[in-house]
C-alpha positions as YAML, in Angstrom:
chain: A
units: angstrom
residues:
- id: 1
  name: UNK
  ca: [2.42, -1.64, 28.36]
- id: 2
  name: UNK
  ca: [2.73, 1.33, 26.02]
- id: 3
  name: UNK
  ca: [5.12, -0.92, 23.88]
- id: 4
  name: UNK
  ca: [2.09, -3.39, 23.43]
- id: 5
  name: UNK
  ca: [-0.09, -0.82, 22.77]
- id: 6
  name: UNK
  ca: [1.69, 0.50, 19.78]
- id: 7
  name: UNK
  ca: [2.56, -2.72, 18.04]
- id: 8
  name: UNK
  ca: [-0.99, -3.14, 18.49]
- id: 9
  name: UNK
  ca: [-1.41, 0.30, 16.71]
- id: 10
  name: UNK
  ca: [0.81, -0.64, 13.74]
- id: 11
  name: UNK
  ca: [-0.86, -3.85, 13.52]
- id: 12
  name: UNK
  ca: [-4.85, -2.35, 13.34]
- id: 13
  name: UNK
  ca: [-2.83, 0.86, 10.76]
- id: 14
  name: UNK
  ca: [-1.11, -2.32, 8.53]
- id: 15
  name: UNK
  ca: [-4.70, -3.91, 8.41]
- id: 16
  name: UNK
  ca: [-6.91, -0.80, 7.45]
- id: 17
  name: UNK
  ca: [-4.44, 0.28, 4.66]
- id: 18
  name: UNK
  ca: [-4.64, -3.46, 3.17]
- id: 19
  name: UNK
  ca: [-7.15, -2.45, 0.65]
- id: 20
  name: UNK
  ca: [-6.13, 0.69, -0.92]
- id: 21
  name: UNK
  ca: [-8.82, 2.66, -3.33]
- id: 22
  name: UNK
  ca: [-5.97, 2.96, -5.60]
- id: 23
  name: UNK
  ca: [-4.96, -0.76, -5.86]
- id: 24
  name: UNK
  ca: [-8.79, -1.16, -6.02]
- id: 25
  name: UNK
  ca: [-9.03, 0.96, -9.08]
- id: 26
  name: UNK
  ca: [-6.26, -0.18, -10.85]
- id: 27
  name: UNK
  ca: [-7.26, -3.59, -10.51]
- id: 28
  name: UNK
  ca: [-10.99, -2.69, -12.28]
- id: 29
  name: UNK
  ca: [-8.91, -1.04, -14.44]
- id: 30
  name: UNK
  ca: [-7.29, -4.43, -16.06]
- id: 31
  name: UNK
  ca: [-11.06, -5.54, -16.43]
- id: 32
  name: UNK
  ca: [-12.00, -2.72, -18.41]
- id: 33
  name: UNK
  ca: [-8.90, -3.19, -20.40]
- id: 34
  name: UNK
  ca: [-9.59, -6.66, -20.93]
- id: 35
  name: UNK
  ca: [-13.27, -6.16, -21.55]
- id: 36
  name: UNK
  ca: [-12.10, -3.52, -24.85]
- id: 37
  name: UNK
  ca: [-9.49, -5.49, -25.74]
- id: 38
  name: UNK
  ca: [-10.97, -8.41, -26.48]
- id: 39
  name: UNK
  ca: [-14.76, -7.58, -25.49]
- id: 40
  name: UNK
  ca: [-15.34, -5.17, -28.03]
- id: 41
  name: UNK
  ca: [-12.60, -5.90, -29.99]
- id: 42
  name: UNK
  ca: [-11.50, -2.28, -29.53]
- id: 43
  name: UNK
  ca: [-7.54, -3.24, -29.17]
- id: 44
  name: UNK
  ca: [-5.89, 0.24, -29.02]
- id: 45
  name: UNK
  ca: [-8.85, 1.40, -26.45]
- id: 46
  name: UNK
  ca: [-7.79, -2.19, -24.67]
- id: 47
  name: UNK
  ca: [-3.74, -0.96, -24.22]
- id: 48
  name: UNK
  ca: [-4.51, 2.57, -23.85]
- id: 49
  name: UNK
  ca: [-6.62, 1.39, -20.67]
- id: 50
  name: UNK
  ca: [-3.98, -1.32, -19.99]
- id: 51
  name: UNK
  ca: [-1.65, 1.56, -19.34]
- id: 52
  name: UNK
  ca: [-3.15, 3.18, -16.21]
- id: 53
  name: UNK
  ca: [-2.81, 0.00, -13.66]
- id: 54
  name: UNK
  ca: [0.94, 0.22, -13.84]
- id: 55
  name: UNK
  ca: [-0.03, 4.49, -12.87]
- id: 56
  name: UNK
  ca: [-2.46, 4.09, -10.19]
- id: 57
  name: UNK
  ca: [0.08, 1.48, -8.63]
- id: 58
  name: UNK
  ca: [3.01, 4.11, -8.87]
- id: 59
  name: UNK
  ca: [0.96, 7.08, -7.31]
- id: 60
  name: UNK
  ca: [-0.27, 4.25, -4.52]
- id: 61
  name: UNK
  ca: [3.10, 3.51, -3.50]
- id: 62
  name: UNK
  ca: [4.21, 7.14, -3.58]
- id: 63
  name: UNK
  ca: [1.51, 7.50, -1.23]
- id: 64
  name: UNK
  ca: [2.22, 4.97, 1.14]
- id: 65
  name: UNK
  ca: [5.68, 5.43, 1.14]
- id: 66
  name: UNK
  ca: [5.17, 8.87, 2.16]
- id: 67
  name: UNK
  ca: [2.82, 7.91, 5.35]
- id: 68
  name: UNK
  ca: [6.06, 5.73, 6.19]
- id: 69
  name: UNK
  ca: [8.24, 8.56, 6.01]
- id: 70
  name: UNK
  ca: [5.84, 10.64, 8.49]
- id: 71
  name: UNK
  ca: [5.62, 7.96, 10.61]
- id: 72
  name: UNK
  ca: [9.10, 7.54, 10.86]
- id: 73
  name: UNK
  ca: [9.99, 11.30, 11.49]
- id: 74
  name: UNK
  ca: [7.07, 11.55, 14.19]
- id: 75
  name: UNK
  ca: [8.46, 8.64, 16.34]
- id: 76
  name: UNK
  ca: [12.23, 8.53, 15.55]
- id: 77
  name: UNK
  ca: [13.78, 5.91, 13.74]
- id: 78
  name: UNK
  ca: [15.33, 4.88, 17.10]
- id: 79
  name: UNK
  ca: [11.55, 3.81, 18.59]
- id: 80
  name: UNK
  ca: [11.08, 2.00, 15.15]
- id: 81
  name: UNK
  ca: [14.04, -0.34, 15.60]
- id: 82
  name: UNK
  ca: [13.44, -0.92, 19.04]
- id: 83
  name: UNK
  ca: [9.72, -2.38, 18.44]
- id: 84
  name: UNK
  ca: [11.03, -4.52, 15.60]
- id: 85
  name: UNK
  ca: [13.41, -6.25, 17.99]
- id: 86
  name: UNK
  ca: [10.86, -6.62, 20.58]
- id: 87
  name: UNK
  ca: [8.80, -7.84, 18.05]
- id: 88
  name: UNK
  ca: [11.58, -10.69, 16.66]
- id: 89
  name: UNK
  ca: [12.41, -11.53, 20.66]
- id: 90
  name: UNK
  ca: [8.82, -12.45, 20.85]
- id: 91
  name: UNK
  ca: [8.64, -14.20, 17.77]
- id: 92
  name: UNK
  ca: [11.96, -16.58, 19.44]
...
């Protein structure tokens, strides 16, 4: 039961971090580029803007990568391999 319970955990965590505010702002950020660039005509405002997606998506996945690492030193990288083979049993 308490197996279920936390593949059902990871799966509501994996679902709720889909949409991150970063990826969100990066992406307006490539319409504001696009909307200097060739908008206004403004085409070193247009790649100056371009410039911060590829940022925003860096500090995102810094980010997540670090909730990973918590994750992984809070349940033991021992529980983490035994609920992905659970999981691919399941899937056979």
């Amino acid at each position: 039961m308490q197996n279920q319970s936390q593949m059902k955990e990871s799966k509501e965590a994996s679902k709720s971090t889909a949409i991150d505010p970063l990826v969100l702002t990066a992406g307006a950020s490539v319409l504001l580029a696009w909307a200097a660039f060739y908008g206004k005509g403004d085409k070193e405002q247009g790649l100056f803007i371009g410039l911060w997606p590829p940022t925003l998506l860096a500090f995102a996945s810094y980010f997540r990568l670090n909730k990973i690492e918590e994750k992984l030193e809070q349940q033991g990288a021992s529980g983490i391999v035994r609920r992905v083979q659970q999981a691919i049993e399941q899937q056979q």
